[in-house]
Amino acid sequence: MRIALGVWCCVLGAASLMAFVQQQSGYSTVFYSSGALRIEAYIYRPAGAGPFPVVVYSHGSRKGSEREERPMAFVGAALAREGYLVVVPERRGYGKSDGKTFAEDAGTDVGPRMIARLEAEAGDVDAAMTYAATIDGADGKRLALVGFSQGGSVSVRAASLRPDVRALVNQAGGALTWPRSPDLRRALTDWAKALRMPVLCMDAANDATTDAVKAVCDAAHRAGAETQLKIYPPFTPASNPDNIAPGHLMFGPGAGLAIWRPDAVAFLAATIGK
């Protein structure tokens, strides 16, 4: 697919390429309000009229390419085929959304500035949930959050603020930053204590650490939430140009989807139905 997109980019140009990808992947692009900001999001609809349970999926960070539009079709299309209406917000500073990029806002800070930024992005996810309830065919009473890496941390925070969230899937949230950020360790643990919905925490054994997802699930469980922890065997990605912990890439495009998708789909079916 990457080669095909490169060819089409030369033929169609950026705008036409985006329309082509939308047609092939079956999503539409919308904008919604988060406070004073205009946030871009991608909507994946299942076949039929609904009402459909809703999944809001939060992507990870992407240093140096924040302003690229990334619809996360590998997740959105896969969950839509399972009967879920999927909303993928770009969050502030990503894609065509308003706001500063993460680098502009927090820089390399892993302390208070980073935590404040995660809080702000959680507000964008909160607004996405509110918007999702207005989409034709959406069942706003059956709502789940799924988030990867930074999006996992943001989803934990957003879920802690919304008692109407029925399920949370945390994929390696905070794993890359956890070892060097006491502030993140405190924040994620505190946020997890407020979770009351079923929580599924997922990671690969060869991520930078599995302690982050373990701590979230442990804190949520101690607070009374139903939790599941899935630590998968070491994962080897097809490529790793940024040389990050290979297990972290299990949740990106590629072979990892076939590993975690069955567990995520079974969890969503048991918590918000299909």
mmCIF file of C-alpha atoms in Angstrom, residues 32-39 92 98:
data_model
loop_
_atom_site.group_PDB
_atom_site.id
_atom_site.type_symbol
_atom_site.label_atom_id
_atom_site.label_comp_id
_atom_site.label_asym_id
_atom_site.label_seq_id
_atom_site.Cartn_x
_atom_site.Cartn_y
_atom_site.Cartn_z
ATOM 1 C CA TYR A 32 -15.793 19.662 15.529
ATOM 2 C CA SER A 33 -15.288 22.220 18.284
ATOM 3 C CA SER A 34 -13.125 21.711 21.360
ATOM 4 C CA GLY A 35 -13.421 24.947 23.302
ATOM 5 C CA ALA A 36 -12.189 27.643 20.935
ATOM 6 C CA LEU A 37 -10.369 25.162 18.683
ATOM 7 C CA ARG A 38 -11.518 23.476 15.493
ATOM 8 C CA ILE A 39 -10.485 19.818 15.552
ATOM 9 C CA ARG A 92 -4.926 19.832 18.755
ATOM 10 C CA ASP A 98 -6.174 24.156 15.302
#
